[in-house]
CSV table of C-alpha atoms in Angstrom, one decimal:
chain,number,residue,atom,x,y,z
A,1,MET,CA,-10.4,-86.8,150.7
A,2,HIS,CA,-12.6,-89.9,149.4
A,3,MET,CA,-16.3,-89.9,150.4
A,4,HIS,CA,-15.9,-93.3,152.4
A,5,GLN,CA,-12.6,-91.6,154.4
A,6,HIS,CA,-14.5,-88.7,154.9
A,7,TYR,CA,-17.6,-90.2,156.9
A,8,ILE,CA,-14.7,-93.1,158.9
A,9,GLN,CA,-12.9,-90.3,160.2
A,10,ARG,CA,-16.1,-88.7,161.2
A,11,CYS,CA,-16.8,-92.0,163.4
A,12,LEU,CA,-13.3,-92.1,164.6
A,13,ASP,CA,-13.8,-88.7,165.7
A,14,LEU,CA,-16.7,-89.8,167.6
A,15,ALA,CA,-15.5,-92.9,169.0
A,16,ILE,CA,-12.3,-91.4,170.7
A,17,GLN,CA,-15.2,-89.5,173.0
A,18,GLY,CA,-15.7,-92.7,174.8
A,19,LEU,CA,-11.9,-93.4,175.7
A,20,GLY,CA,-11.5,-94.2,179.5
A,21,ASN,CA,-15.2,-95.1,179.6
A,22,VAL,CA,-15.9,-98.1,177.5
A,23,ALA,CA,-13.2,-100.6,178.0
A,24,PRO,CA,-12.6,-103.6,177.8
A,25,ASN,CA,-15.1,-103.0,174.8
A,26,PRO,CA,-13.5,-101.0,171.9
A,27,LEU,CA,-13.8,-97.4,171.0
A,28,VAL,CA,-16.5,-97.1,167.9
A,29,GLY,CA,-18.3,-94.5,166.4
A,30,SER,CA,-21.2,-94.5,163.6
A,31,VAL,CA,-22.9,-92.2,160.9
A,32,ILE,CA,-25.5,-93.0,158.8
A,33,VAL,CA,-25.5,-91.2,155.3
A,34,HIS,CA,-28.8,-90.4,153.0
A,35,ASP,CA,-27.8,-88.8,149.4
A,36,ASP,CA,-24.2,-87.4,150.8
A,37,LYS,CA,-25.8,-86.0,154.0
A,38,ILE,CA,-25.4,-87.5,157.7
A,39,ILE,CA,-28.7,-87.9,158.9
A,40,GLY,CA,-27.6,-89.7,162.1
A,41,GLU,CA,-24.6,-90.6,164.3
A,42,GLY,CA,-23.5,-91.9,167.7
A,43,TYR,CA,-20.8,-93.4,169.6
A,44,HIS,CA,-20.1,-95.8,172.4
A,45,GLN,CA,-20.3,-93.8,175.6
A,46,GLN,CA,-20.0,-96.2,178.5
A,47,PHE,CA,-19.3,-99.9,179.0
A,48,GLY,CA,-22.3,-101.8,179.1
A,49,LYS,CA,-24.5,-99.3,177.4
A,50,ALA,CA,-25.8,-98.9,174.0
A,51,HIS,CA,-23.1,-99.5,171.2
A,52,ALA,CA,-22.1,-97.0,168.5
A,53,GLU,CA,-24.7,-98.4,165.7
A,54,VAL,CA,-27.6,-98.5,168.0
A,55,ASN,CA,-27.2,-94.4,169.1
A,56,ALA,CA,-26.5,-93.7,165.2
A,57,ILE,CA,-30.1,-95.4,164.2
A,58,GLN,CA,-32.1,-93.9,167.2
A,59,SER,CA,-30.8,-90.4,166.4
A,60,VAL,CA,-32.1,-90.9,162.7
A,61,ASN,CA,-35.4,-88.8,163.1
A,62,ASN,CA,-37.0,-90.0,159.8
A,63,ARG,CA,-36.4,-94.5,160.3
A,64,ASP,CA,-37.9,-95.0,156.6
A,65,LEU,CA,-34.6,-93.3,155.1
A,66,LEU,CA,-32.6,-96.1,156.8
A,67,LYS,CA,-33.5,-98.4,153.8
A,68,GLU,CA,-31.9,-96.1,151.6
A,69,SER,CA,-29.0,-95.1,153.5
A,70,THR,CA,-25.2,-96.0,154.1
A,71,LEU,CA,-23.8,-97.0,158.0
A,72,TYR,CA,-20.5,-96.1,158.4
A,73,VAL,CA,-18.6,-97.6,161.4
A,74,ASN,CA,-14.9,-97.7,162.3
A,75,LEU,CA,-15.1,-101.4,163.6
A,76,GLU,CA,-16.8,-104.3,162.4
A,77,PRO,CA,-20.5,-104.7,164.2
A,78,CYS,CA,-20.7,-107.5,166.5
A,79,SER,CA,-22.6,-110.5,165.9
A,80,HIS,CA,-23.1,-111.9,169.0
A,81,PHE,CA,-24.9,-111.3,172.5
A,82,GLY,CA,-23.0,-109.7,175.0
A,83,LYS,CA,-23.9,-106.8,177.5
A,84,THR,CA,-26.6,-105.7,174.7
A,85,PRO,CA,-27.8,-107.5,171.5
A,86,PRO,CA,-25.8,-107.9,168.1
A,87,CYS,CA,-25.5,-104.6,166.3
A,88,ALA,CA,-25.6,-106.6,162.9
A,89,ASP,CA,-29.1,-108.1,163.9
A,90,LEU,CA,-30.4,-104.5,164.5
A,91,ILE,CA,-28.5,-103.2,161.1
A,92,LEU,CA,-30.6,-106.0,159.2
A,93,GLN,CA,-33.8,-105.4,161.2
A,94,ASN,CA,-33.7,-101.6,159.9
A,95,LYS,CA,-33.2,-103.1,156.5
A,96,ILE,CA,-30.0,-100.7,156.0
A,97,PRO,CA,-28.2,-101.8,152.5
A,98,ARG,CA,-24.9,-100.5,152.5
A,99,VAL,CA,-22.4,-100.7,155.6
A,100,VAL,CA,-18.7,-99.5,155.3
A,101,ILE,CA,-16.4,-100.4,158.0
A,102,GLY,CA,-12.7,-99.4,159.1
A,103,SER,CA,-11.1,-102.2,160.7
A,104,TYR,CA,-11.8,-106.1,161.7
A,105,ASP,CA,-12.9,-106.9,165.3
A,106,PRO,CA,-10.1,-109.3,166.8
A,107,ASN,CA,-12.5,-110.7,169.2
A,108,PRO,CA,-13.1,-114.6,168.6
A,109,LYS,CA,-16.6,-113.9,169.4
A,110,VAL,CA,-16.8,-111.7,166.3
A,111,ALA,CA,-13.8,-111.9,164.0
A,112,GLY,CA,-15.1,-111.5,160.7
A,113,LYS,CA,-19.0,-113.1,161.7
A,114,GLY,CA,-20.1,-109.8,161.6
A,115,ILE,CA,-19.4,-108.9,158.1
A,116,GLN,CA,-20.3,-112.4,157.0
A,117,LYS,CA,-23.9,-112.4,158.6
A,118,LEU,CA,-24.3,-109.2,156.7
A,119,ARG,CA,-23.0,-110.3,153.3
A,120,GLU,CA,-25.0,-113.5,153.6
A,121,ALA,CA,-28.4,-111.1,154.3
A,122,GLY,CA,-27.6,-109.4,151.1
A,123,VAL,CA,-26.0,-106.3,152.5
A,124,GLU,CA,-23.2,-104.7,150.8
A,125,VAL,CA,-20.0,-104.2,152.6
A,126,VAL,CA,-17.0,-102.2,152.2
A,127,THR,CA,-14.1,-102.9,154.7
A,128,GLU,CA,-10.8,-101.7,155.5
A,129,ILE,CA,-11.3,-98.1,155.0
A,130,LEU,CA,-8.8,-96.2,156.9
A,131,ILE,CA,-8.2,-99.4,158.5
A,132,THR,CA,-4.5,-98.1,159.7
A,133,GLU,CA,-6.1,-95.4,161.6
A,134,SER,CA,-8.8,-97.6,163.0
A,135,ASP,CA,-6.4,-100.3,164.4
A,136,PHE,CA,-4.8,-97.5,165.9
A,137,LEU,CA,-7.8,-95.8,167.7
A,138,ASN,CA,-8.4,-99.3,169.0
A,139,ARG,CA,-4.8,-100.9,170.0
A,140,ARG,CA,-5.3,-101.3,173.5
A,141,PHE,CA,-8.6,-103.7,172.3
A,142,ILE,CA,-6.4,-105.1,169.9
A,143,ALA,CA,-3.5,-105.6,172.0
A,144,ALA,CA,-5.8,-107.5,174.5
A,145,HIS,CA,-7.2,-109.9,172.2
A,146,THR,CA,-4.1,-110.5,170.2
A,147,LYS,CA,-1.5,-110.4,172.5
A,148,HIS,CA,-3.3,-111.5,175.5
A,149,ARG,CA,-2.0,-108.7,177.8
A,150,PRO,CA,-2.7,-104.9,178.4
A,151,TYR,CA,-1.4,-102.4,176.1
A,152,ILE,CA,1.6,-101.0,178.0
A,153,ILE,CA,2.6,-97.3,177.7
A,154,LEU,CA,6.1,-96.4,179.2
A,155,LYS,CA,6.1,-92.7,180.5
A,156,PHE,CA,9.2,-91.0,182.0
A,157,ALA,CA,10.5,-87.7,182.1
A,158,GLN,CA,14.5,-86.9,182.2
A,159,SER,CA,16.7,-83.9,182.5
A,160,ALA,CA,18.0,-82.4,179.3
A,161,ASP,CA,21.1,-83.9,179.8
A,162,GLY,CA,19.8,-87.3,180.1
A,163,PHE,CA,19.1,-88.1,183.8
A,164,MET,CA,16.0,-89.7,185.3
A,165,ALA,CA,16.5,-89.8,189.0
A,166,LEU,CA,18.9,-88.0,191.4
A,167,THR,CA,21.7,-90.0,192.7
A,168,GLU,CA,20.2,-90.3,196.2
A,169,PRO,CA,16.6,-91.6,196.9
A,170,LYS,CA,14.7,-88.2,197.1
A,171,GLN,CA,12.1,-86.7,195.2
A,172,PHE,CA,12.6,-84.6,192.3
A,173,TRP,CA,9.6,-83.3,190.1
A,174,PHE,CA,11.1,-82.6,186.5
A,175,THR,CA,8.2,-81.6,184.3
A,176,ASN,CA,6.0,-78.3,184.2
A,177,GLU,CA,2.2,-78.0,185.6
A,178,VAL,CA,0.7,-78.2,182.1
A,179,SER,CA,2.8,-81.5,181.8
A,180,LYS,CA,1.7,-82.6,184.8
A,181,LYS,CA,-1.9,-82.1,184.3
A,182,LEU,CA,-1.7,-83.9,181.0
A,183,MET,CA,-0.3,-86.8,182.6
A,184,HIS,CA,-3.2,-86.9,184.9
A,185,LYS,CA,-5.6,-86.9,181.8
A,186,TRP,CA,-3.8,-90.0,180.7
A,187,ARG,CA,-4.3,-91.7,183.8
A,188,THR,CA,-8.3,-91.3,182.9
A,189,GLU,CA,-7.6,-93.0,179.8
A,190,GLU,CA,-6.1,-96.0,180.8
A,191,GLU,CA,-7.1,-98.7,182.9
A,192,GLY,CA,-4.1,-99.4,185.0
A,193,ILE,CA,-1.0,-97.4,186.6
A,194,LEU,CA,1.9,-99.6,187.4
A,195,VAL,CA,5.3,-98.6,189.9
A,196,GLY,CA,7.9,-100.6,191.8
A,197,ARG,CA,8.2,-100.4,195.3
A,198,ASN,CA,11.1,-97.7,195.4
A,199,THR,CA,9.1,-95.1,193.6
A,200,VAL,CA,6.1,-95.8,196.4
A,201,ALA,CA,8.8,-95.5,198.9
A,202,VAL,CA,10.2,-92.3,198.0
A,203,ASP,CA,7.9,-90.4,196.3
A,204,ASP,CA,4.8,-91.6,198.7
A,205,CYS,CA,2.7,-91.4,195.3
A,206,GLU,CA,-0.7,-91.5,195.3
A,207,LEU,CA,-1.5,-92.4,191.6
A,208,THR,CA,-4.5,-90.9,191.2
A,209,ALA,CA,-6.1,-88.5,188.4
A,210,ARG,CA,-6.8,-85.7,190.7
A,211,LEU,CA,-5.7,-82.9,188.3
A,212,TRP,CA,-8.2,-83.7,185.8
A,213,PRO,CA,-11.9,-84.6,185.6
A,214,GLY,CA,-12.8,-88.7,185.1
A,215,LYS,CA,-11.7,-91.9,186.7
A,216,ASN,CA,-8.8,-93.3,188.5
A,217,PRO,CA,-6.6,-96.1,187.3
A,218,VAL,CA,-6.1,-99.1,189.2
A,219,ARG,CA,-3.0,-98.8,191.1
A,220,ILE,CA,-0.4,-101.4,190.5
A,221,VAL,CA,3.0,-101.8,192.7
A,222,ILE,CA,5.5,-104.5,192.7
A,223,ASP,CA,6.4,-105.1,196.3
A,224,ARG,CA,7.8,-108.3,196.7
A,225,LYS,CA,8.5,-108.5,200.5
A,226,LEU,CA,5.7,-106.2,201.4
A,227,SER,CA,7.8,-104.1,202.9
A,228,LEU,CA,6.1,-100.8,201.8
A,229,PRO,CA,4.5,-99.0,205.1
A,230,ALA,CA,0.6,-99.3,205.4
A,231,ASP,CA,0.3,-95.2,205.5
A,232,ARG,CA,1.8,-94.7,201.9
A,233,LYS,CA,-0.9,-93.0,199.9
A,234,ILE,CA,-1.3,-95.6,197.2
A,235,PHE,CA,-3.5,-97.7,199.9
A,236,SER,CA,-5.8,-94.9,200.3
A,237,ALA,CA,-9.6,-95.8,199.3
A,238,THR,CA,-9.5,-93.2,196.4
A,239,ALA,CA,-8.9,-96.1,193.9
A,240,LYS,CA,-8.4,-99.8,193.8
A,241,THR,CA,-4.6,-101.1,194.3
A,242,PHE,CA,-3.1,-104.3,193.3
A,243,VAL,CA,0.0,-105.5,195.2
A,244,PHE,CA,2.1,-108.3,193.7
A,245,ASN,CA,4.2,-110.1,196.3
A,246,GLU,CA,5.7,-113.3,197.2
A,247,VAL,CA,4.3,-113.5,200.7
A,248,GLU,CA,0.4,-113.7,200.9
A,249,ASN,CA,-3.0,-113.4,199.0
A,250,LYS,CA,-5.5,-111.3,201.0
A,251,THR,CA,-7.9,-108.4,200.4
A,252,ASP,CA,-7.8,-105.5,202.6
A,253,ALA,CA,-10.4,-102.6,201.9
A,254,SER,CA,-9.4,-101.4,198.5
A,255,THR,CA,-5.9,-103.3,198.3
A,256,ASP,CA,-5.6,-106.6,196.9
A,257,PHE,CA,-2.3,-108.5,197.9
A,258,ILE,CA,-1.5,-111.0,194.9
A,259,GLN,CA,1.0,-113.9,195.6
A,260,ILE,CA,3.3,-114.6,192.7
A,261,ASP,CA,6.5,-116.6,192.2
A,262,PHE,CA,9.4,-114.4,192.0
A,263,SER,CA,11.6,-116.7,190.7
A,264,LYS,CA,11.2,-116.0,187.0
A,265,ASN,CA,9.0,-114.5,184.4
A,266,VAL,CA,7.3,-112.0,187.2
A,267,LEU,CA,6.1,-109.5,184.5
A,268,GLU,CA,5.0,-112.1,182.5
A,269,LYS,CA,2.5,-113.3,185.7
A,270,VAL,CA,1.4,-109.5,186.4
A,271,MET,CA,0.7,-108.9,182.8
A,272,LYS,CA,-1.7,-112.4,183.0
A,273,HIS,CA,-3.4,-111.6,186.0
A,274,LEU,CA,-4.2,-107.9,184.8
A,275,GLN,CA,-5.7,-109.6,181.6
A,276,ALA,CA,-7.4,-111.9,183.5
A,277,ASN,CA,-9.0,-108.8,185.3
A,278,GLU,CA,-9.5,-107.2,181.9
A,279,ILE,CA,-7.5,-104.5,182.5
A,280,GLN,CA,-6.9,-103.6,178.9
A,281,SER,CA,-4.0,-100.7,179.1
A,282,ILE,CA,-1.3,-99.5,181.7
A,283,ILE,CA,0.9,-96.9,182.2
A,284,ILE,CA,4.0,-97.6,183.8
A,285,GLU,CA,5.4,-94.5,185.7
A,286,GLY,CA,8.0,-96.3,187.7
A,287,GLY,CA,11.7,-95.5,188.0
A,288,PRO,CA,14.5,-96.4,185.9
A,289,ASP,CA,14.9,-99.8,186.8
A,290,THR,CA,11.2,-100.9,186.6
A,291,LEU,CA,11.2,-99.0,183.2
A,292,GLN,CA,14.4,-101.1,182.2
A,293,HIS,CA,12.9,-104.3,183.2
A,294,PHE,CA,9.9,-103.8,180.5
A,295,ILE,CA,12.4,-102.5,178.0
A,296,SER,CA,14.9,-105.3,178.4
A,297,GLN,CA,11.9,-108.0,177.8
A,298,ASN,CA,10.5,-105.8,175.0
A,299,LEU,CA,7.3,-105.6,176.8
A,300,TRP,CA,6.0,-102.2,175.6
A,301,ASP,CA,3.9,-101.0,172.9
A,302,GLU,CA,4.2,-96.7,173.3
A,303,ALA,CA,6.5,-94.7,175.3
A,304,ARG,CA,5.9,-91.1,176.2
A,305,ILE,CA,8.8,-89.2,177.1
A,306,PHE,CA,9.3,-85.6,178.7
A,307,THR,CA,12.8,-83.7,178.0
A,308,THR,CA,12.9,-80.9,180.4
A,309,PRO,CA,15.4,-77.8,180.9
A,310,HIS,CA,17.0,-79.2,183.8
A,311,GLN,CA,20.6,-79.9,184.3
A,312,LEU,CA,21.3,-82.8,186.6
A,313,LYS,CA,24.7,-83.4,185.6
A,314,ALA,CA,24.6,-86.7,187.7
A,315,GLY,CA,22.3,-89.4,188.5
A,316,LYS,CA,20.4,-92.3,187.5
A,317,PRO,CA,20.7,-92.0,183.4
A,318,SER,CA,17.1,-92.5,181.4
A,319,PRO,CA,16.4,-95.8,179.6
A,320,THR,CA,17.3,-96.0,176.2
A,321,ILE,CA,14.5,-96.6,173.8
A,322,SER,CA,14.0,-96.3,170.0
A,323,GLY,CA,11.1,-96.9,168.1
A,324,PHE,CA,8.8,-95.0,165.4
A,325,VAL,CA,8.1,-91.5,166.5
A,326,ILE,CA,4.4,-90.3,166.0
A,327,GLU,CA,4.3,-87.1,167.6
A,328,GLU,CA,6.7,-84.4,169.0
A,329,ALA,CA,5.1,-81.4,170.9
A,330,GLU,CA,6.5,-78.6,173.3
A,331,ILE,CA,4.4,-78.4,176.5
A,332,GLU,CA,5.7,-74.5,177.6
A,333,THR,CA,9.2,-75.7,178.7
A,334,ASP,CA,8.8,-79.4,178.2
A,335,LYS,CA,9.6,-81.3,175.1
A,336,LEU,CA,7.4,-84.2,174.5
A,337,LYS,CA,8.0,-87.5,172.3
A,338,ILE,CA,6.0,-90.2,172.1
A,339,ILE,CA,7.1,-93.4,170.5
A,340,ILE,CA,5.5,-96.6,169.0
A,341,ASN,CA,7.4,-100.2,169.3
A,342,SER,CA,7.9,-101.2,166.0
A,343,THR,CA,9.8,-104.3,166.5
A,344,ILE,CA,6.6,-106.1,168.2
């Protein structure tokens, strides 16, 4: 592997450790190399705390070596004051002569300004190393700044004969326990989880990550008439809940009731509100109807589909979805397929 690719890959390996903790900031890792040896490394660990470049520089024992080193980072260094000072300024203060970057920052506050600032100060800057991998890692962050909505992940399980739910409204668990834990892990990695009213009414789902250590996502339910009983688990204090409806705006304990116009563009209005609340990614765990609304409007980025050995012979068919398959795996008796929407 090319030297630059090797070190940017290390940045990516570090950066992914911040997943679920840094949003709405991007996932960033950084390594500092002197004479083909890593002398410092770090990653952005938590929103509001030090960025990757800061942690990498601070980890170097002999700071004099920075003047002869190369800093690698998977995303363009920031050039603006936010929760922390600009990383581009820190690089210049430490007289680091070379910077190698994976991909560009789409945030308008940066968007090339970090690279420009470094180059104007005489720093040698190399860009677009493992750019595809770097962009994919920060697909949530990029979606927020380019599509102006959360990154949308469709998740569902289906029987071997293509059904997603029983004909009658009754709870039926398709996947095995290992797959279930994996889904709870995914919940800790995303900002929100969305279902329709019927899913809450039938399953009385809690929509938390109780089977995996980490934070709970914001729970999102579309309940047009506010007909769900107040004793549903989704209204518990274990996590924040948004209820989109056409009746009223109010806040009740940990639940925000958000009134929107249901006459048209409902999902667009929901996404706009989530974007305004800096929710960069959501998992759609609703039933076939909810999923189909997103699919019909081509409003999805990624799909995670479990196929189980169950044979239902009748029921509600799974939605039809196509795209670029990026992963296939067997999880005990379940088969997982992850698809990327290749049309947007």
